[in-house]
mmCIF file of C-alpha atoms in Angstrom:
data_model
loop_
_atom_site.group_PDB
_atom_site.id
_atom_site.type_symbol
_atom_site.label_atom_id
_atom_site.label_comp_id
_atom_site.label_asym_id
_atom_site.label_seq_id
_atom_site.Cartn_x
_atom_site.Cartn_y
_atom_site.Cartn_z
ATOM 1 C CA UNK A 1 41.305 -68.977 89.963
ATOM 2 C CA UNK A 2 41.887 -65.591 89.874
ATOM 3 C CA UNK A 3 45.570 -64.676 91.394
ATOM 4 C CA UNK A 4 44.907 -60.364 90.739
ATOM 5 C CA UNK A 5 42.277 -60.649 93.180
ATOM 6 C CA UNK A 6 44.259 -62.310 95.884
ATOM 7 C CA UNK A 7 45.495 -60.113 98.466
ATOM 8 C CA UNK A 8 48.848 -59.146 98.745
ATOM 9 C CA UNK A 9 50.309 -61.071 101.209
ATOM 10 C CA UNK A 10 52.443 -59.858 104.540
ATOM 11 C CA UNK A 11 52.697 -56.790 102.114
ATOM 12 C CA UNK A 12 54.424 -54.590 104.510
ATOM 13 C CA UNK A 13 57.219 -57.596 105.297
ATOM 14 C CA UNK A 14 57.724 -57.734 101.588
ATOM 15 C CA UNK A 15 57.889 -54.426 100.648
ATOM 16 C CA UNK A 16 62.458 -54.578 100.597
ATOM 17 C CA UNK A 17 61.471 -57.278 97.748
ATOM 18 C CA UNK A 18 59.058 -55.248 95.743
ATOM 19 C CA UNK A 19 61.632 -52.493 96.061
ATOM 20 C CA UNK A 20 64.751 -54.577 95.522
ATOM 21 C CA UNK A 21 63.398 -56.481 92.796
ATOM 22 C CA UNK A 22 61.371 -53.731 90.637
ATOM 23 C CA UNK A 23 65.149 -52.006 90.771
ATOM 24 C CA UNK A 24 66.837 -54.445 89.802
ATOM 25 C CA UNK A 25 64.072 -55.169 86.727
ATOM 26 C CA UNK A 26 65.016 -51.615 85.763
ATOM 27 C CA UNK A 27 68.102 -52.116 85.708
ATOM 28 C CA UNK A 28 68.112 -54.696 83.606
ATOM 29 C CA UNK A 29 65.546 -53.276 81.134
ATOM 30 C CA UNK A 30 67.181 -50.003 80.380
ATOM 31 C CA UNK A 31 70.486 -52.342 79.583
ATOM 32 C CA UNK A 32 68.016 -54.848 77.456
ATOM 33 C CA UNK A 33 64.867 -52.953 76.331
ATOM 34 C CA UNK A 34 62.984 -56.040 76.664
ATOM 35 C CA UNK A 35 60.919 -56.860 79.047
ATOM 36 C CA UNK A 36 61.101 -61.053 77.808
ATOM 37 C CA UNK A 37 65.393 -60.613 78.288
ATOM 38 C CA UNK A 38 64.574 -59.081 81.789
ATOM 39 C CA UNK A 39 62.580 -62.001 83.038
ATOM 40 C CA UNK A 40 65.075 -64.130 81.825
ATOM 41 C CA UNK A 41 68.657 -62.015 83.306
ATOM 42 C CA UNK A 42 66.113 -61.800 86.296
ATOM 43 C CA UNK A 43 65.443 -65.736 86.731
ATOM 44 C CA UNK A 44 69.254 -66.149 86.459
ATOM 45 C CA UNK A 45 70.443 -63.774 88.704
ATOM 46 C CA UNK A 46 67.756 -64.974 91.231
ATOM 47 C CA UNK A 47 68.368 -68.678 90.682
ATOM 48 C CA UNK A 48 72.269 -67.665 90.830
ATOM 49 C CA UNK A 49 71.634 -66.630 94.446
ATOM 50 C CA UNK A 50 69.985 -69.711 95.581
ATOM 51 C CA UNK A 51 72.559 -71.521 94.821
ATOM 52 C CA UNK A 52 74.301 -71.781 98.261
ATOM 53 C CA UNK A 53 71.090 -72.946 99.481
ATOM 54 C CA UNK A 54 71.169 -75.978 97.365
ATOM 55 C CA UNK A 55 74.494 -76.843 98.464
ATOM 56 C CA UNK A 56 73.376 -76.547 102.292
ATOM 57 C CA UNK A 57 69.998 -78.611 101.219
ATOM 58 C CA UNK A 58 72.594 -81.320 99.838
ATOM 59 C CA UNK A 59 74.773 -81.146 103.003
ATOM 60 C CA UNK A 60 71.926 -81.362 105.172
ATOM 61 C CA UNK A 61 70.468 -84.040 103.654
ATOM 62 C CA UNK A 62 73.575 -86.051 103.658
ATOM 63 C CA UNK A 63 74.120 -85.930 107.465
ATOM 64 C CA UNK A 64 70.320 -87.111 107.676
ATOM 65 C CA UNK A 65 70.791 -89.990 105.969
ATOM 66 C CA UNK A 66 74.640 -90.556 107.813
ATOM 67 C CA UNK A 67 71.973 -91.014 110.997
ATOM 68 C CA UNK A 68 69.573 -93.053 110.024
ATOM 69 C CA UNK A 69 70.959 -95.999 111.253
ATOM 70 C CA UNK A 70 70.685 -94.614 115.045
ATOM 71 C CA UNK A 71 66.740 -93.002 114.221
ATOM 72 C CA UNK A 72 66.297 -97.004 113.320
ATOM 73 C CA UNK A 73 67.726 -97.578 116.608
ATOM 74 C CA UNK A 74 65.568 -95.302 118.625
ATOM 75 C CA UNK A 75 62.235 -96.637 116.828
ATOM 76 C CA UNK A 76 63.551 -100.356 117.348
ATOM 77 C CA UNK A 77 63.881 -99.676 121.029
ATOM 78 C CA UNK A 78 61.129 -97.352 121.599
ATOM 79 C CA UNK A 79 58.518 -98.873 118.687
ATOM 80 C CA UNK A 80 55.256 -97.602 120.991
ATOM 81 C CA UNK A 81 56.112 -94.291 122.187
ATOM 82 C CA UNK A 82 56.208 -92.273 118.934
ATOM 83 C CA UNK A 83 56.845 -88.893 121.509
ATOM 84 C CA UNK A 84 60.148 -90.264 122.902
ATOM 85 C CA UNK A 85 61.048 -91.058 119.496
ATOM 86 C CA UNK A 86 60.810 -87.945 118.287
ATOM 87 C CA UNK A 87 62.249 -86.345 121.614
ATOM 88 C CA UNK A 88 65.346 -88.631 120.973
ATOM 89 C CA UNK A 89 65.253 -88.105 116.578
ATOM 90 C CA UNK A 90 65.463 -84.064 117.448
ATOM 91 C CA UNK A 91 68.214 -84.094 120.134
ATOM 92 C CA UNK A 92 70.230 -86.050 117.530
ATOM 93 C CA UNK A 93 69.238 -84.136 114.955
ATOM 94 C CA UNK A 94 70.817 -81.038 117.062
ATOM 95 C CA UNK A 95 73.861 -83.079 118.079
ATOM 96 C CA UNK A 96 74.912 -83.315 114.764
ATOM 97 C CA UNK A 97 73.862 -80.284 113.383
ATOM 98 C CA UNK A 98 70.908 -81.759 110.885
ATOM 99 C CA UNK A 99 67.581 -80.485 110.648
ATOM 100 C CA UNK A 100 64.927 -82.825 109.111
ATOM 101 C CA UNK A 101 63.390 -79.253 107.352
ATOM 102 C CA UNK A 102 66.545 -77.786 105.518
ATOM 103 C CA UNK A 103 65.958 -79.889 103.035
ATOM 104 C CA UNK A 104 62.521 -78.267 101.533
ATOM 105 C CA UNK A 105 64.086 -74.518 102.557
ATOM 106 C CA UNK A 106 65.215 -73.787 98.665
ATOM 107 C CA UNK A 107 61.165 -74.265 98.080
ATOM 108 C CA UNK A 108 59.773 -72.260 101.411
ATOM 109 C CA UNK A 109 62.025 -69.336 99.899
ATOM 110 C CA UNK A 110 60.580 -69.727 96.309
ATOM 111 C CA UNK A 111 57.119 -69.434 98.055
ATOM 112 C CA UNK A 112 58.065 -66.491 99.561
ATOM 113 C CA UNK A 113 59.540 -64.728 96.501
ATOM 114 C CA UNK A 114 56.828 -65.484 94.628
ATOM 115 C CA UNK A 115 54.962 -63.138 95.781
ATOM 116 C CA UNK A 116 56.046 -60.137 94.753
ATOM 117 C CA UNK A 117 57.283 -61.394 91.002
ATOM 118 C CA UNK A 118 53.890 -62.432 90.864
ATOM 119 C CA UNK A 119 53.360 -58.353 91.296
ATOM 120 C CA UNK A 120 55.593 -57.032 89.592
ATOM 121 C CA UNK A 121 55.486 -59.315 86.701
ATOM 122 C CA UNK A 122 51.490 -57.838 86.640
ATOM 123 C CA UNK A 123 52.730 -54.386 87.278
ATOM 124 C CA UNK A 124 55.271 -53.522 85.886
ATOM 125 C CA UNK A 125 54.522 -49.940 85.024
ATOM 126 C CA UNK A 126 53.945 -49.264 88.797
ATOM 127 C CA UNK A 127 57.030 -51.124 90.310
ATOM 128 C CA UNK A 128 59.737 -51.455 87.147
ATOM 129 C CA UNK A 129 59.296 -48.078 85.307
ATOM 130 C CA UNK A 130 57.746 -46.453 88.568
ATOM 131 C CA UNK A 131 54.638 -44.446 86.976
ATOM 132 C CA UNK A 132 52.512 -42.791 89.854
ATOM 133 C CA UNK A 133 48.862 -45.202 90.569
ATOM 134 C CA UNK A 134 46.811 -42.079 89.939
ATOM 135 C CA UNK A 135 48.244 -41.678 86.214
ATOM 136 C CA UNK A 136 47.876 -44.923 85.284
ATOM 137 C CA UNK A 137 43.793 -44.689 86.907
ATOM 138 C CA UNK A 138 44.004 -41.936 84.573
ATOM 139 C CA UNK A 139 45.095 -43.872 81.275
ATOM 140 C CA UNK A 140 42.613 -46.965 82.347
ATOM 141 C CA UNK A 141 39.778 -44.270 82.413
ATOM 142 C CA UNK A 142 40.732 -42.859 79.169
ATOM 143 C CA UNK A 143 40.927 -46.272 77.572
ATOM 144 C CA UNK A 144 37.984 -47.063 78.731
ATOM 145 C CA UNK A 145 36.175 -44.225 77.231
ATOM 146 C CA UNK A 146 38.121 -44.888 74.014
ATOM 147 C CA UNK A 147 36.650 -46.964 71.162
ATOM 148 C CA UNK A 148 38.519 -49.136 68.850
ATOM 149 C CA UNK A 149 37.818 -50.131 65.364
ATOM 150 C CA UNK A 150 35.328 -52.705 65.996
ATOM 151 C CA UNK A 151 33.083 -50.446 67.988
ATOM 152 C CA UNK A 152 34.639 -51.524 71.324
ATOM 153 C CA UNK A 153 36.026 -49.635 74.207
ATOM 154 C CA UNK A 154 40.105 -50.120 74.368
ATOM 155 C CA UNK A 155 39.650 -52.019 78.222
ATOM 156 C CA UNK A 156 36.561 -53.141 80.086
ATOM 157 C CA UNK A 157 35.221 -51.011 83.141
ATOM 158 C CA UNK A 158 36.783 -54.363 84.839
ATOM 159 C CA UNK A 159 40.542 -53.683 83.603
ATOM 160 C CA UNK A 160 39.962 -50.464 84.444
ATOM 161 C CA UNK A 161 39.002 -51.343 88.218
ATOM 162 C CA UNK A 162 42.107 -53.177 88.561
ATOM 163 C CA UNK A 163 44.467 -50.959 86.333
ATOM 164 C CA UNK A 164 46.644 -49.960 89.223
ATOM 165 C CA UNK A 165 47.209 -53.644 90.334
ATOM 166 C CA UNK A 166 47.659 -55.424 86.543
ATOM 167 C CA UNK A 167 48.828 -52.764 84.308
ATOM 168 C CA UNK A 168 49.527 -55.580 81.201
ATOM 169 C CA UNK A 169 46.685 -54.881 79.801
ATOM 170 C CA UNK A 170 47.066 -50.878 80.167
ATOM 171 C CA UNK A 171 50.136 -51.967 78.429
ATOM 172 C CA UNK A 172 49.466 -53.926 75.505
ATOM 173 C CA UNK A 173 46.331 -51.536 74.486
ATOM 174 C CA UNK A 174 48.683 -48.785 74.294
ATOM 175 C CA UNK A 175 51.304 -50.965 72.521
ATOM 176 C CA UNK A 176 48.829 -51.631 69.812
ATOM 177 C CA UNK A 177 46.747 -48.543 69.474
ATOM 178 C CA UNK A 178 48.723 -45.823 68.485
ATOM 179 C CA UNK A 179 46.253 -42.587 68.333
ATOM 180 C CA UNK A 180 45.426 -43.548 72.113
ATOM 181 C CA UNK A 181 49.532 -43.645 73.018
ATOM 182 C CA UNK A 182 49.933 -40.255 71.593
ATOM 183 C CA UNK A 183 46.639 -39.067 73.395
ATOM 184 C CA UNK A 184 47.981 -40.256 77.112
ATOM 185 C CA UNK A 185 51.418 -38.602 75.872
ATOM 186 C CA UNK A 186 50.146 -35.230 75.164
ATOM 187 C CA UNK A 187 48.197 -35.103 78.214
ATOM 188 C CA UNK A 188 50.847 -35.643 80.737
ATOM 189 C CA UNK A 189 49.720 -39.137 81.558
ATOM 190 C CA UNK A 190 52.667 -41.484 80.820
ATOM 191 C CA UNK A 191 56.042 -40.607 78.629
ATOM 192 C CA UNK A 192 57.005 -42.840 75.494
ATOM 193 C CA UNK A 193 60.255 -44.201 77.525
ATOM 194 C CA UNK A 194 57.691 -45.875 80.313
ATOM 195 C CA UNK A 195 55.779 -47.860 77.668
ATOM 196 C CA UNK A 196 57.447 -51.198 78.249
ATOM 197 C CA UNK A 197 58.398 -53.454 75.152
ATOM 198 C CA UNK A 198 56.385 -56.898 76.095
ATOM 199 C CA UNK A 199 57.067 -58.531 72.642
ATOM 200 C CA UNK A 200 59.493 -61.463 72.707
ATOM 201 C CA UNK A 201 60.150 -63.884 69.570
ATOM 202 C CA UNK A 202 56.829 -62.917 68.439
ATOM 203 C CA UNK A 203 54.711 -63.300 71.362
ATOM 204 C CA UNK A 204 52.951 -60.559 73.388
ATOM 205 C CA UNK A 205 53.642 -61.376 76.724
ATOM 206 C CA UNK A 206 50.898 -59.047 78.407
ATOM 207 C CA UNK A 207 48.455 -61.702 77.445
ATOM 208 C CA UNK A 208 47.635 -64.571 79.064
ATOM 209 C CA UNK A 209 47.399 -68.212 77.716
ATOM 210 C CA UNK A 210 43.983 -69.651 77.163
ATOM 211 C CA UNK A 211 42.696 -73.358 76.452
ATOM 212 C CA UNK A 212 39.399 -71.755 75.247
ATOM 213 C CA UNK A 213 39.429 -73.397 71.761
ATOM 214 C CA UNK A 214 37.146 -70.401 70.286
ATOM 215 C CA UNK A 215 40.265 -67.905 71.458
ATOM 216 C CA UNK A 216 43.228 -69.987 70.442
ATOM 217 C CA UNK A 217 41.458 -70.466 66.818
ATOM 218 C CA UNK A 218 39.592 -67.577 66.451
ATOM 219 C CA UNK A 219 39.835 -65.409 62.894
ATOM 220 C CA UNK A 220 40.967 -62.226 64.977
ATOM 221 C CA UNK A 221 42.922 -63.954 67.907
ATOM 222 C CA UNK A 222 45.029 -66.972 66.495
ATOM 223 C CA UNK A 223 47.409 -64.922 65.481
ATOM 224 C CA UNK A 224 48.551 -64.318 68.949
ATOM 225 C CA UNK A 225 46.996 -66.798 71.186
ATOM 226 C CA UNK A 226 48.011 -69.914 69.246
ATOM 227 C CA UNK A 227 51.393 -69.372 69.670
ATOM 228 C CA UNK A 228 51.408 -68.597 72.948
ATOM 229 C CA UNK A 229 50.345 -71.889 73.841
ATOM 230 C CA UNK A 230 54.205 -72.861 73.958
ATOM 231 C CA UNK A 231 54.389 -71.304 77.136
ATOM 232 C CA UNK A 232 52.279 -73.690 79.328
ATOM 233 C CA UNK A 233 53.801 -76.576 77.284
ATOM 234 C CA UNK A 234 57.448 -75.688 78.123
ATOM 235 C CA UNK A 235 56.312 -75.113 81.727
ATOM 236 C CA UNK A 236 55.039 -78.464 81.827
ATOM 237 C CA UNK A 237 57.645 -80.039 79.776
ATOM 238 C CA UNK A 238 60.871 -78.162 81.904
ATOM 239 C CA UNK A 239 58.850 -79.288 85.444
ATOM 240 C CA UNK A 240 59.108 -82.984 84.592
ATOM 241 C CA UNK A 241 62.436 -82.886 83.646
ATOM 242 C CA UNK A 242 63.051 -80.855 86.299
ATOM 243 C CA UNK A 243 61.748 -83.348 88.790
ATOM 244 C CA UNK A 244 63.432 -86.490 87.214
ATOM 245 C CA UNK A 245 67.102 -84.167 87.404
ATOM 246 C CA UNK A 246 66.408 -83.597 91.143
ATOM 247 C CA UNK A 247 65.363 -87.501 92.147
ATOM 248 C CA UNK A 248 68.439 -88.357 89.619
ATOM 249 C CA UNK A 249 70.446 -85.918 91.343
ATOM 250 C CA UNK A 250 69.323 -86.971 94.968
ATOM 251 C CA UNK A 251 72.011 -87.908 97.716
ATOM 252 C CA UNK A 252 72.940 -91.327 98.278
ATOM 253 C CA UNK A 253 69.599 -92.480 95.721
ATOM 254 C CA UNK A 254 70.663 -95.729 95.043
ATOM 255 C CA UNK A 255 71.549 -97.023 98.677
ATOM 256 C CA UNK A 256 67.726 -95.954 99.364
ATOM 257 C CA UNK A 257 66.250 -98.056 96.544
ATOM 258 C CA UNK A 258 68.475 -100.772 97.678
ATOM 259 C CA UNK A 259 67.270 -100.643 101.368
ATOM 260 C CA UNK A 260 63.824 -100.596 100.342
ATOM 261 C CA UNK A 261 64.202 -103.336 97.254
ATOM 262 C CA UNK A 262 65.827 -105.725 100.751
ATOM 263 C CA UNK A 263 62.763 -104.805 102.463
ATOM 264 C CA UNK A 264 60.471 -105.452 99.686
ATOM 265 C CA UNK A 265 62.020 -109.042 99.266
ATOM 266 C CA UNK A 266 62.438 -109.910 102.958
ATOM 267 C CA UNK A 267 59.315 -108.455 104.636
ATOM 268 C CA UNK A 268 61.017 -109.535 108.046
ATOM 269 C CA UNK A 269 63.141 -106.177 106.984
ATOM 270 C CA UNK A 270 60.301 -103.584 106.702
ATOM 271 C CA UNK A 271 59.986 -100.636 108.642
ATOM 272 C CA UNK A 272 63.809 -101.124 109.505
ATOM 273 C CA UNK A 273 64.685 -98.109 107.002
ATOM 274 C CA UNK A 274 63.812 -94.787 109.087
ATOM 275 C CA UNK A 275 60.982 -92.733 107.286
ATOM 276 C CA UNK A 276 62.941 -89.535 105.860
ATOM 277 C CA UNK A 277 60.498 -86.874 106.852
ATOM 278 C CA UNK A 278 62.130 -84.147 104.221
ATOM 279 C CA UNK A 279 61.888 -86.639 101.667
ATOM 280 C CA UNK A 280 58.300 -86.753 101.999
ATOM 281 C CA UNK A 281 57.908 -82.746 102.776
ATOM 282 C CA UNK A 282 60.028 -82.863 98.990
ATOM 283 C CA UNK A 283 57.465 -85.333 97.601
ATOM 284 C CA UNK A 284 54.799 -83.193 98.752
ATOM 285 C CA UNK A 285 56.188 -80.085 97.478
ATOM 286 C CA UNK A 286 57.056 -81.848 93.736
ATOM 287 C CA UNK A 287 53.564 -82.577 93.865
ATOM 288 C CA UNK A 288 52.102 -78.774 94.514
ATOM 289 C CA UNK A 289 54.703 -76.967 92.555
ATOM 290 C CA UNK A 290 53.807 -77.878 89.741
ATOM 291 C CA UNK A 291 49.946 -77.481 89.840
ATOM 292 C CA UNK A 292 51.029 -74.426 91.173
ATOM 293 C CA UNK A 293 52.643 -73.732 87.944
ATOM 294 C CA UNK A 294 50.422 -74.510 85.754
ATOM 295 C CA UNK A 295 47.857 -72.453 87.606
ATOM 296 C CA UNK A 296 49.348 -69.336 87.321
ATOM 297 C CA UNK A 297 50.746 -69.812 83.797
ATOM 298 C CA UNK A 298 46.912 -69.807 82.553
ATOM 299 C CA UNK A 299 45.490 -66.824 85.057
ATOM 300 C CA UNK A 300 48.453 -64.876 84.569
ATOM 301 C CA UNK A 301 50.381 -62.687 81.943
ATOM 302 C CA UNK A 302 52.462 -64.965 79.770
ATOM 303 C CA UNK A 303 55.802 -63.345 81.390
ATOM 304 C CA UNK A 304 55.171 -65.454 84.392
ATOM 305 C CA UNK A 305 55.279 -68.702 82.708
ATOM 306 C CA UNK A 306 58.232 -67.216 81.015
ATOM 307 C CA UNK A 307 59.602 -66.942 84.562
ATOM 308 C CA UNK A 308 58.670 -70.460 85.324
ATOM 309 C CA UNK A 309 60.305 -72.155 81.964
ATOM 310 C CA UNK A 310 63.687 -70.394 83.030
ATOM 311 C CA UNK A 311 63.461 -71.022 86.473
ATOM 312 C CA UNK A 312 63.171 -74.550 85.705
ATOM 313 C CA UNK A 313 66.086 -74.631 83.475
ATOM 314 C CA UNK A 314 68.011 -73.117 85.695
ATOM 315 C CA UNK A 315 67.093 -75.580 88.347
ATOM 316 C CA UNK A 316 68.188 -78.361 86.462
ATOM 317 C CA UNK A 317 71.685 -76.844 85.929
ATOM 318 C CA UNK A 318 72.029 -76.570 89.538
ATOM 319 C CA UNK A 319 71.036 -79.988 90.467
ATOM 320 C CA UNK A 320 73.240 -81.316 88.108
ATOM 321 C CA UNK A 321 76.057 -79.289 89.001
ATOM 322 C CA UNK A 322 75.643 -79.505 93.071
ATOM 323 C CA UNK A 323 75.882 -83.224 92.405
ATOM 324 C CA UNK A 324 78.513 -83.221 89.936
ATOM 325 C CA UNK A 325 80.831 -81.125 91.448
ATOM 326 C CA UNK A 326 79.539 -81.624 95.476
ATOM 327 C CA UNK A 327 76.705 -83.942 96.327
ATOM 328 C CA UNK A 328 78.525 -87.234 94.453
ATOM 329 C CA UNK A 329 82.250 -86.207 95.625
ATOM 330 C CA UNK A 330 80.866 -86.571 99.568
ATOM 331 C CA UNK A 331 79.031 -89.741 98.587
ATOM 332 C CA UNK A 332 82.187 -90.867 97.834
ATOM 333 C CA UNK A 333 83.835 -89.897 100.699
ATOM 334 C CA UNK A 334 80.935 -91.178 102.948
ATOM 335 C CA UNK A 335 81.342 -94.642 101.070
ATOM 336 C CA UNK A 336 85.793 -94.589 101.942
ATOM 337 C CA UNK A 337 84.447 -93.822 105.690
ATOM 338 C CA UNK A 338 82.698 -96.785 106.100
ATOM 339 C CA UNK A 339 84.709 -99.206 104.324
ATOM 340 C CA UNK A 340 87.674 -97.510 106.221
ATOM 341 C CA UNK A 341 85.293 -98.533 109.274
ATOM 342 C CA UNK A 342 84.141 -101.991 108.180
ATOM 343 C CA UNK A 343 87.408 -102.648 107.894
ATOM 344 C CA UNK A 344 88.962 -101.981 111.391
ATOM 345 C CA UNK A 345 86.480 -103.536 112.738
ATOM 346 C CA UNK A 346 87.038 -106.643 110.885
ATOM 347 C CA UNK A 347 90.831 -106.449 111.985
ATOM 348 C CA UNK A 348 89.785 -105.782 115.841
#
């Protein structure tokens, strides 16, 4: 799969982002100088900003679960009509203020964001250090008239094509050929404060990961593709943990188990415990994200899976904090309701 190729998409909707974002990047990498530390400040500050959402996700979710003793209700007394049940579900959904979709809107924005990291991450000359599309069509054509030291052209007529949408590898030839840098310099091309630093602890982060054993071993390539294989591994290694945090971290966890550990014993109790339609939209979502992730961390540059490792972490310090300090605290008030409840009743 080929993510350059893909159309940009609702470009025009997302152009604030690109513009927001790619300033923000520069911002960042004139303080840092690196383009790995500006992914990372990036993820954080991003992340940082999401955080309100998670706290509405958790609220949300708690006031689902508060009702799900009247959505048993409704499907008890209505158990054919599956459209009255869902007329009656929505209207007290809106009574109470709940909304069975909050609850997957911290992913549905990711999604959206994506999008333009995803460029910018593969452009960064164009929409970080802001060098014109017909220079940089220049630079791809000189590179590709340029031969290296093994008898090779710097970039294939193919990089060249695409030069204006995926500048890394504009980049990284210019990073490691240093007769061609000077060459675009003189001629008015590029300056030497637009060539953006894409090494970080020792990687090259213009390339992209392979699982081709002939690249990841080979003489002239194992040098830098070998180590670079710790980027898909973290990504896959900070997902899972990411996942367990967040089912961990998940409102009112144990009182679902319990329900469905009664029903699983007493089969006269199943299909008394409401289906949780956002719990299923999550499961769905833990299920794509990460294929997702893994996808792009082998078809694109290896700053994107740099993104994804840090996004992660940073996803597990907010789902342990939202619960720590927010989620578990209105558990706990939940629980004093309803023994405050259970209790006058018992006295009536």
């Amino acid at each position: 799969m080929d993510l350059i190729s893909t159309p940009v998409i609702a470009m025009g909707l997302l152009d604030p982002l690109y513009t927001a974002f790619g300033w923000v990047m520069r911002v960042l990498y004139d303080f840092t100088g690196n383009f790995g530390l500006v992914i990372i400040l990036f993820t954080i500050v991003v992340r940082g900003l999401m955080i309100p959402l998670g706290i509405k996700q958790q609220k949300s979710t708690l006031k689902q679960q508060a009702l799900q003793g009247e959505i048993a209700n409704i499907q008890r007394m209505y158990p054919n009509d599956k459209a009255k049940q869902s007329e009656l579900q929505m209207a007290l959904y809106k009574k109470h203020g709940a909304s069975p979709l909050s609850g997957c809107l911290p992913s549905i924005l990711q999604l959206i964001i994506i999008w333009p990291i995803f460029r910018i991450i593969q452009a960064p000359l164009v929409h970080v250090m802001n060098v014109a599309g017909e220079k940089i069509e220049s630079i791809a054509a000189f590179l590709a008239s340029t031969t290296g030291a093994n008898g090779q052209t710097l970039i294939d007529e193919a990089v060249q094509g695409r030069a204006v949408m995926d500048n890394m590898p504009i980049v990284g030839a210019l990073n490691t050929h240093a007769s061609a840098l000077a060459e675009v310099i003189q001629r008015g091309y590029i300056q030497m404060n637009d060539l953006i630093n894409l090494r970080f602890l020792g990687l090259d982060l213009s390339l992209r990961p392979s699982y081709n054993p002939g690249i990841i071993f080979g003489a002239e390539t194992i040098q830098d593709y070998l180590p670079l294989l710790a980027i898909p591994i973290l990504v896959v290694l900070t997902t899972l943990v990411q996942m367990r945090i967040m089912r961990k971290t998940t409102p009112n966890r144990k009182k679902k188990e319990e329900d469905r550990e009664r029903e699983r014993v007493n089969p006269a109790r199943a299909g008394q415990t409401p289906e949780d339609k956002s719990e299923s939209m999550m499961k769905t979502m833990n299920f794509m994200m990460p294929v997702f992730m893994l996808i792009t961390t082998f078809s694109m540059p290896a700053s994107m899976g740099l993104y994804w490792i840090i996004g992660n972490i940073m996803m597990i310090l907010q789902s342990v904090l939202i619960y720590f300090f927010f989620t578990k605290k209105l558990e706990q008030a939940e629980t004093g309701a309803n023994d405050v409840l259970k209790l006058e009743k018992a006295q009536s």
